[in-house]
PDB file of C-alpha atoms in Angstrom:
ATOM      1  CA  UNK A   1     128.436   3.575 -20.008  1.00 53.00           C
ATOM      2  CA  UNK A   2     132.063   3.112 -19.090  1.00 74.00           C
ATOM      3  CA  UNK A   3     132.172  -0.650 -19.469  1.00 93.00           C
ATOM      4  CA  UNK A   4     133.615  -2.737 -22.281  1.00 96.00           C
ATOM      5  CA  UNK A   5     131.359  -2.726 -25.320  1.00 97.00           C
ATOM      6  CA  UNK A   6     131.223  -5.118 -28.240  1.00 98.00           C
ATOM      7  CA  UNK A   7     129.536  -4.857 -31.595  1.00 97.00           C
ATOM      8  CA  UNK A   8     127.594  -6.584 -32.969  1.00 97.00           C
ATOM      9  CA  UNK A   9     126.007  -8.590 -30.178  1.00 97.00           C
ATOM     10  CA  UNK A  10     124.833 -11.287 -32.558  1.00 98.00           C
ATOM     11  CA  UNK A  11     126.025 -12.292 -35.985  1.00 98.00           C
ATOM     12  CA  UNK A  12     124.654 -14.984 -38.255  1.00 98.00           C
ATOM     13  CA  UNK A  13     126.690 -15.732 -41.330  1.00 98.00           C
ATOM     14  CA  UNK A  14     127.004 -18.391 -43.960  1.00 97.00           C
ATOM     15  CA  UNK A  15     129.976 -20.686 -44.131  1.00 97.00           C
ATOM     16  CA  UNK A  16     132.756 -19.170 -46.143  1.00 97.00           C
ATOM     17  CA  UNK A  17     131.883 -15.552 -45.415  1.00 98.00           C
ATOM     18  CA  UNK A  18     134.156 -13.147 -43.572  1.00 98.00           C
ATOM     19  CA  UNK A  19     133.068 -11.478 -40.345  1.00 98.00           C
ATOM     20  CA  UNK A  20     134.523  -8.690 -38.251  1.00 98.00           C
ATOM     21  CA  UNK A  21     133.821  -7.896 -34.617  1.00 98.00           C
ATOM     22  CA  UNK A  22     134.634  -4.730 -32.737  1.00 98.00           C
ATOM     23  CA  UNK A  23     135.569  -4.212 -29.094  1.00 98.00           C
ATOM     24  CA  UNK A  24     135.787  -0.894 -27.274  1.00 97.00           C
ATOM     25  CA  UNK A  25     137.630  -1.299 -23.963  1.00 96.00           C
ATOM     26  CA  UNK A  26     137.344   0.846 -20.876  1.00 94.00           C
ATOM     27  CA  UNK A  27     139.066   4.038 -21.951  1.00 90.00           C
ATOM     28  CA  UNK A  28     141.937   4.070 -19.471  1.00 86.00           C
ATOM     29  CA  UNK A  29     142.776   0.383 -19.900  1.00 91.00           C
ATOM     30  CA  UNK A  30     145.867  -0.311 -21.969  1.00 91.00           C
ATOM     31  CA  UNK A  31     145.479  -4.089 -22.158  1.00 93.00           C
ATOM     32  CA  UNK A  32     142.872  -5.816 -24.291  1.00 95.00           C
ATOM     33  CA  UNK A  33     142.081  -9.525 -24.609  1.00 95.00           C
ATOM     34  CA  UNK A  34     139.992 -11.717 -26.887  1.00 97.00           C
ATOM     35  CA  UNK A  35     138.523 -15.013 -25.746  1.00 97.00           C
ATOM     36  CA  UNK A  36     136.248 -17.553 -27.389  1.00 97.00           C
ATOM     37  CA  UNK A  37     133.624 -19.496 -25.488  1.00 96.00           C
ATOM     38  CA  UNK A  38     131.731 -22.504 -26.777  1.00 95.00           C
ATOM     39  CA  UNK A  39     128.715 -24.087 -25.140  1.00 92.00           C
ATOM     40  CA  UNK A  40     129.506 -25.715 -21.831  1.00 90.00           C
ATOM     41  CA  UNK A  41     133.090 -24.493 -21.754  1.00 94.00           C
ATOM     42  CA  UNK A  42     134.901 -21.674 -20.075  1.00 96.00           C
ATOM     43  CA  UNK A  43     136.416 -18.827 -22.078  1.00 97.00           C
ATOM     44  CA  UNK A  44     139.493 -19.801 -24.110  1.00 95.00           C
ATOM     45  CA  UNK A  45     142.231 -17.253 -24.641  1.00 94.00           C
ATOM     46  CA  UNK A  46     142.791 -16.116 -28.214  1.00 95.00           C
ATOM     47  CA  UNK A  47     145.041 -13.071 -28.129  1.00 94.00           C
ATOM     48  CA  UNK A  48     146.194 -10.124 -26.055  1.00 92.00           C
ATOM     49  CA  UNK A  49     147.264  -6.540 -26.795  1.00 93.00           C
ATOM     50  CA  UNK A  50     149.209  -4.070 -24.767  1.00 91.00           C
ATOM     51  CA  UNK A  51     148.405  -0.718 -26.322  1.00 92.00           C
ATOM     52  CA  UNK A  52     148.652  -1.400 -30.065  1.00 92.00           C
ATOM     53  CA  UNK A  53     151.122  -4.273 -29.792  1.00 92.00           C
ATOM     54  CA  UNK A  54     149.813  -7.820 -30.084  1.00 91.00           C
ATOM     55  CA  UNK A  55     151.942  -9.589 -27.488  1.00 90.00           C
ATOM     56  CA  UNK A  56     150.494 -13.069 -27.351  1.00 88.00           C
ATOM     57  CA  UNK A  57     148.468 -15.324 -29.623  1.00 89.00           C
ATOM     58  CA  UNK A  58     146.971 -18.689 -28.896  1.00 89.00           C
ATOM     59  CA  UNK A  59     147.446 -21.641 -31.202  1.00 85.00           C
ATOM     60  CA  UNK A  60     143.650 -21.536 -31.444  1.00 79.00           C
ATOM     61  CA  UNK A  61     144.085 -18.426 -33.563  1.00 82.00           C
ATOM     62  CA  UNK A  62     144.472 -20.004 -36.972  1.00 84.00           C
ATOM     63  CA  UNK A  63     145.522 -18.183 -40.122  1.00 90.00           C
ATOM     64  CA  UNK A  64     141.898 -17.336 -40.755  1.00 95.00           C
ATOM     65  CA  UNK A  65     141.787 -15.198 -37.619  1.00 95.00           C
ATOM     66  CA  UNK A  66     143.357 -11.787 -37.333  1.00 95.00           C
ATOM     67  CA  UNK A  67     143.113  -9.155 -34.646  1.00 96.00           C
ATOM     68  CA  UNK A  68     144.174  -5.554 -34.615  1.00 95.00           C
ATOM     69  CA  UNK A  69     144.268  -2.641 -32.243  1.00 95.00           C
ATOM     70  CA  UNK A  70     145.538   0.107 -34.511  1.00 90.00           C
ATOM     71  CA  UNK A  71     145.674   3.067 -32.162  1.00 86.00           C
ATOM     72  CA  UNK A  72     145.727   1.295 -28.848  1.00 84.00           C
ATOM     73  CA  UNK A  73     142.045   1.957 -28.303  1.00 90.00           C
ATOM     74  CA  UNK A  74     139.359  -0.216 -29.935  1.00 96.00           C
ATOM     75  CA  UNK A  75     140.168  -3.610 -31.397  1.00 97.00           C
ATOM     76  CA  UNK A  76     138.774  -5.693 -34.245  1.00 97.00           C
ATOM     77  CA  UNK A  77     138.732  -9.455 -34.647  1.00 97.00           C
ATOM     78  CA  UNK A  78     138.256 -10.755 -38.164  1.00 97.00           C
ATOM     79  CA  UNK A  79     137.484 -14.305 -39.160  1.00 97.00           C
ATOM     80  CA  UNK A  80     137.938 -15.150 -42.819  1.00 97.00           C
ATOM     81  CA  UNK A  81     136.213 -18.020 -44.613  1.00 97.00           C
ATOM     82  CA  UNK A  82     134.122 -18.897 -41.584  1.00 97.00           C
ATOM     83  CA  UNK A  83     133.492 -22.529 -40.713  1.00 96.00           C
ATOM     84  CA  UNK A  84     130.720 -24.053 -38.630  1.00 96.00           C
ATOM     85  CA  UNK A  85     133.249 -24.755 -35.915  1.00 94.00           C
ATOM     86  CA  UNK A  86     133.750 -21.017 -35.507  1.00 96.00           C
ATOM     87  CA  UNK A  87     130.275 -20.712 -34.004  1.00 97.00           C
ATOM     88  CA  UNK A  88     130.845 -19.449 -30.476  1.00 97.00           C
ATOM     89  CA  UNK A  89     130.633 -16.472 -28.173  1.00 97.00           C
ATOM     90  CA  UNK A  90     133.554 -14.107 -28.707  1.00 98.00           C
ATOM     91  CA  UNK A  91     134.430 -12.178 -25.574  1.00 98.00           C
ATOM     92  CA  UNK A  92     136.564  -9.101 -25.243  1.00 97.00           C
ATOM     93  CA  UNK A  93     138.109  -7.934 -21.974  1.00 96.00           C
ATOM     94  CA  UNK A  94     140.363  -5.116 -20.873  1.00 94.00           C
ATOM     95  CA  UNK A  95     142.504  -4.377 -17.845  1.00 92.00           C
ATOM     96  CA  UNK A  96     144.745  -1.832 -16.138  1.00 85.00           C
ATOM     97  CA  UNK A  97     148.457  -1.995 -16.704  1.00 75.00           C
ATOM     98  CA  UNK A  98     149.364  -3.236 -13.235  1.00 77.00           C
ATOM     99  CA  UNK A  99     146.338  -5.472 -12.677  1.00 78.00           C
ATOM    100  CA  UNK A 100     146.262  -7.780 -15.700  1.00 75.00           C
ATOM    101  CA  UNK A 101     144.396 -10.448 -13.796  1.00 79.00           C
ATOM    102  CA  UNK A 102     141.412  -8.160 -13.130  1.00 85.00           C
ATOM    103  CA  UNK A 103     139.894  -8.322 -16.558  1.00 91.00           C
ATOM    104  CA  UNK A 104     136.665  -6.480 -17.295  1.00 93.00           C
ATOM    105  CA  UNK A 105     134.608  -8.391 -19.796  1.00 96.00           C
ATOM    106  CA  UNK A 106     132.243  -7.170 -22.456  1.00 97.00           C
ATOM    107  CA  UNK A 107     128.871  -8.743 -23.207  1.00 96.00           C
ATOM    108  CA  UNK A 108     130.260 -10.805 -26.057  1.00 97.00           C
ATOM    109  CA  UNK A 109     129.405 -11.306 -29.717  1.00 98.00           C
ATOM    110  CA  UNK A 110     127.556 -14.512 -30.480  1.00 97.00           C
ATOM    111  CA  UNK A 111     128.531 -15.882 -33.880  1.00 98.00           C
ATOM    112  CA  UNK A 112     126.438 -18.485 -35.647  1.00 98.00           C
ATOM    113  CA  UNK A 113     127.813 -19.971 -38.855  1.00 98.00           C
ATOM    114  CA  UNK A 114     125.195 -21.776 -40.938  1.00 96.00           C
TER     115      UNK A 114
ATOM    116  CA  UNK B   1     150.786 -26.725 -20.415  1.00 80.00           C
ATOM    117  CA  UNK B   2     148.329 -25.264 -17.966  1.00 88.00           C
ATOM    118  CA  UNK B   3     144.913 -26.643 -17.214  1.00 93.00           C
ATOM    119  CA  UNK B   4     142.044 -25.884 -14.858  1.00 97.00           C
ATOM    120  CA  UNK B   5     139.461 -28.501 -13.983  1.00 97.00           C
ATOM    121  CA  UNK B   6     136.132 -27.916 -12.296  1.00 98.00           C
ATOM    122  CA  UNK B   7     134.688 -31.379 -11.777  1.00 96.00           C
ATOM    123  CA  UNK B   8     131.110 -30.295 -11.092  1.00 96.00           C
ATOM    124  CA  UNK B   9     129.043 -28.741 -13.870  1.00 96.00           C
ATOM    125  CA  UNK B  10     126.072 -28.260 -11.544  1.00 97.00           C
ATOM    126  CA  UNK B  11     125.856 -27.757  -7.798  1.00 98.00           C
ATOM    127  CA  UNK B  12     122.635 -27.284  -5.869  1.00 97.00           C
ATOM    128  CA  UNK B  13     122.335 -26.329  -2.210  1.00 97.00           C
ATOM    129  CA  UNK B  14     119.688 -24.870   0.042  1.00 97.00           C
ATOM    130  CA  UNK B  15     119.880 -21.393   1.468  1.00 97.00           C
ATOM    131  CA  UNK B  16     121.974 -21.338   4.630  1.00 97.00           C
ATOM    132  CA  UNK B  17     123.896 -24.491   3.756  1.00 98.00           C
ATOM    133  CA  UNK B  18     127.653 -24.495   3.236  1.00 97.00           C
ATOM    134  CA  UNK B  19     128.890 -24.563  -0.317  1.00 97.00           C
ATOM    135  CA  UNK B  20     132.180 -25.625  -1.853  1.00 97.00           C
ATOM    136  CA  UNK B  21     132.996 -25.295  -5.524  1.00 98.00           C
ATOM    137  CA  UNK B  22     135.948 -27.404  -6.497  1.00 98.00           C
ATOM    138  CA  UNK B  23     138.844 -26.348  -8.672  1.00 97.00           C
ATOM    139  CA  UNK B  24     141.999 -28.270  -9.497  1.00 97.00           C
ATOM    140  CA  UNK B  25     144.810 -27.015 -11.646  1.00 96.00           C
ATOM    141  CA  UNK B  26     147.850 -28.224 -13.485  1.00 94.00           C
ATOM    142  CA  UNK B  27     150.833 -25.931 -13.920  1.00 90.00           C
ATOM    143  CA  UNK B  28     154.533 -26.528 -13.559  1.00 85.00           C
ATOM    144  CA  UNK B  29     155.432 -23.151 -12.069  1.00 83.00           C
ATOM    145  CA  UNK B  30     153.851 -20.865  -9.496  1.00 83.00           C
ATOM    146  CA  UNK B  31     150.440 -19.851 -10.767  1.00 87.00           C
ATOM    147  CA  UNK B  32     148.045 -17.172  -9.714  1.00 89.00           C
ATOM    148  CA  UNK B  33     144.531 -18.472  -9.179  1.00 92.00           C
ATOM    149  CA  UNK B  34     141.274 -16.581  -9.435  1.00 93.00           C
ATOM    150  CA  UNK B  35     137.557 -17.088  -9.243  1.00 96.00           C
ATOM    151  CA  UNK B  36     135.354 -15.276 -11.731  1.00 96.00           C
ATOM    152  CA  UNK B  37     131.564 -15.180 -11.476  1.00 96.00           C
ATOM    153  CA  UNK B  38     128.780 -14.530 -13.962  1.00 96.00           C
ATOM    154  CA  UNK B  39     125.364 -13.718 -12.571  1.00 96.00           C
ATOM    155  CA  UNK B  40     122.289 -14.122 -14.734  1.00 94.00           C
ATOM    156  CA  UNK B  41     122.243 -11.575 -17.563  1.00 91.00           C
ATOM    157  CA  UNK B  42     125.459  -9.983 -16.340  1.00 93.00           C
ATOM    158  CA  UNK B  43     129.027  -9.998 -17.526  1.00 94.00           C
ATOM    159  CA  UNK B  44     131.819 -12.166 -16.304  1.00 95.00           C
ATOM    160  CA  UNK B  45     133.570 -10.457 -13.391  1.00 94.00           C
ATOM    161  CA  UNK B  46     136.397 -11.113 -10.967  1.00 92.00           C
ATOM    162  CA  UNK B  47     135.269 -12.455  -7.595  1.00 94.00           C
ATOM    163  CA  UNK B  48     138.558 -13.029  -5.812  1.00 91.00           C
ATOM    164  CA  UNK B  49     142.205 -13.980  -6.223  1.00 87.00           C
ATOM    165  CA  UNK B  50     144.350 -16.148  -4.030  1.00 80.00           C
ATOM    166  CA  UNK B  51     147.068 -13.576  -3.391  1.00 76.00           C
ATOM    167  CA  UNK B  52     144.731 -11.121  -1.704  1.00 76.00           C
ATOM    168  CA  UNK B  53     143.385 -13.732   0.718  1.00 75.00           C
ATOM    169  CA  UNK B  54     140.225 -11.668   1.022  1.00 80.00           C
ATOM    170  CA  UNK B  55     136.689 -12.727   1.733  1.00 81.00           C
ATOM    171  CA  UNK B  56     134.402 -11.383  -0.953  1.00 86.00           C
ATOM    172  CA  UNK B  57     130.626 -11.670  -0.493  1.00 91.00           C
ATOM    173  CA  UNK B  58     131.401 -14.241   2.199  1.00 91.00           C
ATOM    174  CA  UNK B  59     133.426 -16.417  -0.179  1.00 94.00           C
ATOM    175  CA  UNK B  60     136.970 -17.531   0.513  1.00 93.00           C
ATOM    176  CA  UNK B  61     139.411 -19.675  -1.411  1.00 94.00           C
ATOM    177  CA  UNK B  62     142.725 -21.126  -0.287  1.00 87.00           C
ATOM    178  CA  UNK B  63     145.440 -22.191  -2.644  1.00 90.00           C
ATOM    179  CA  UNK B  64     146.655 -25.677  -1.758  1.00 91.00           C
ATOM    180  CA  UNK B  65     149.823 -26.255  -3.733  1.00 89.00           C
ATOM    181  CA  UNK B  66     150.208 -29.801  -2.471  1.00 91.00           C
ATOM    182  CA  UNK B  67     146.829 -30.825  -3.807  1.00 92.00           C
ATOM    183  CA  UNK B  68     146.941 -28.277  -6.662  1.00 94.00           C
ATOM    184  CA  UNK B  69     143.509 -27.077  -5.653  1.00 95.00           C
ATOM    185  CA  UNK B  70     141.773 -23.747  -5.193  1.00 95.00           C
ATOM    186  CA  UNK B  71     138.312 -24.553  -3.900  1.00 96.00           C
ATOM    187  CA  UNK B  72     135.783 -21.762  -3.338  1.00 96.00           C
ATOM    188  CA  UNK B  73     133.869 -21.907  -0.069  1.00 96.00           C
ATOM    189  CA  UNK B  74     131.079 -20.117   1.686  1.00 96.00           C
ATOM    190  CA  UNK B  75     129.704 -21.204   5.057  1.00 96.00           C
ATOM    191  CA  UNK B  76     126.118 -20.040   4.487  1.00 97.00           C
ATOM    192  CA  UNK B  77     124.866 -19.836   0.912  1.00 97.00           C
ATOM    193  CA  UNK B  78     122.397 -17.148  -0.133  1.00 97.00           C
ATOM    194  CA  UNK B  79     119.962 -17.189  -3.031  1.00 97.00           C
ATOM    195  CA  UNK B  80     121.821 -14.298  -4.647  1.00 97.00           C
ATOM    196  CA  UNK B  81     124.906 -16.519  -4.880  1.00 97.00           C
ATOM    197  CA  UNK B  82     123.241 -18.459  -7.683  1.00 98.00           C
ATOM    198  CA  UNK B  83     125.476 -17.955 -10.702  1.00 97.00           C
ATOM    199  CA  UNK B  84     128.092 -19.529 -12.955  1.00 97.00           C
ATOM    200  CA  UNK B  85     131.499 -19.709 -11.310  1.00 98.00           C
ATOM    201  CA  UNK B  86     134.760 -20.080 -13.202  1.00 98.00           C
ATOM    202  CA  UNK B  87     138.124 -20.888 -11.732  1.00 97.00           C
ATOM    203  CA  UNK B  88     141.012 -19.312 -13.665  1.00 96.00           C
ATOM    204  CA  UNK B  89     144.788 -19.522 -13.672  1.00 94.00           C
ATOM    205  CA  UNK B  90     147.485 -17.110 -14.790  1.00 90.00           C
ATOM    206  CA  UNK B  91     150.888 -18.593 -15.408  1.00 82.00           C
ATOM    207  CA  UNK B  92     154.066 -16.729 -14.584  1.00 69.00           C
ATOM    208  CA  UNK B  93     155.261 -16.569 -18.178  1.00 67.00           C
ATOM    209  CA  UNK B  94     152.107 -15.002 -19.525  1.00 67.00           C
ATOM    210  CA  UNK B  95     151.285 -11.529 -18.474  1.00 70.00           C
ATOM    211  CA  UNK B  96     147.767 -11.493 -19.800  1.00 76.00           C
ATOM    212  CA  UNK B  97     146.435 -14.923 -20.562  1.00 87.00           C
ATOM    213  CA  UNK B  98     143.902 -16.469 -18.221  1.00 92.00           C
ATOM    214  CA  UNK B  99     143.113 -20.172 -18.474  1.00 94.00           C
ATOM    215  CA  UNK B 100     139.564 -20.898 -17.348  1.00 97.00           C
ATOM    216  CA  UNK B 101     137.902 -24.050 -16.129  1.00 97.00           C
ATOM    217  CA  UNK B 102     134.652 -25.297 -17.593  1.00 97.00           C
ATOM    218  CA  UNK B 103     132.570 -23.558 -14.955  1.00 97.00           C
ATOM    219  CA  UNK B 104     130.137 -24.681 -12.251  1.00 98.00           C
ATOM    220  CA  UNK B 105     126.529 -23.521 -12.139  1.00 98.00           C
ATOM    221  CA  UNK B 106     125.587 -22.939  -8.526  1.00 98.00           C
ATOM    222  CA  UNK B 107     121.912 -22.898  -7.651  1.00 98.00           C
ATOM    223  CA  UNK B 108     120.854 -21.914  -4.163  1.00 98.00           C
ATOM    224  CA  UNK B 109     117.296 -22.953  -3.378  1.00 97.00           C
ATOM    225  CA  UNK B 110     115.149 -21.028  -0.885  1.00 95.00           C
TER     226      UNK B 110
END
C-alpha cells in the first residue's frame, strides 16, 4: 500500500495520560501535515513539516502538543496530559513539493479521552 | 484571518437533478480554493481546485471574488456522488495550511 498510513487507528486513554500517534507519508512526499477533526467540523490545521523542518504551527497546538519528523520520513504527534477536549480524529496528510494543495490524507487516528 | 463557510450541513437531491453545494470564504488576499470529497469508508481526497478550471466527475466550481464564493455544481447528480464535501482555502502566506469548511453531506436518492 503506497498511501498514507497512521497508527494506531483508535486510541482510548484516561485523562492525564500521554499519547503518541504515528504517521507514515507517501514515500516520495516531502511535506507532511497534521489536522484535527471534531464531530461535525471540517479538519483543522495543526502543523506542517517540510522534510524534517516544522515550518508552521497553529495556535491550536498548545504546549501539551508536540510533533516531530526526525528524518524527514515518518512523523509523530504527542499529546501530554490529555484532556477530554482532546477527543477527536487526528488526520495526517502528505504532498509533493510543488503541489502542496493536493494533500493525500491518511485514515486518521480516533482519540477518545475518558 | 481566513474562514470558509458551508451553510448547508445536509443536502438531498434525486438522481438526475442539478446540485449546488455552497461555499463562501473570507480572506483578505488572493486565496486558492479547493473542493475535497470523502466517500463512505474512504479517505479525504482532492476533487478539484479553482485554478485548474477543470470538470471532475462532472463537477465544476467557479471562484467569484465579488461574492467571495466557490460553489460546487453538477447538472445531473448521480447516486455515486453521495459523499461528504469540504470546501478548503489556501492563503498566499501559508504554503501548506488548508482551512476547511464544516462540510456538506450530499445524498443523491435513486
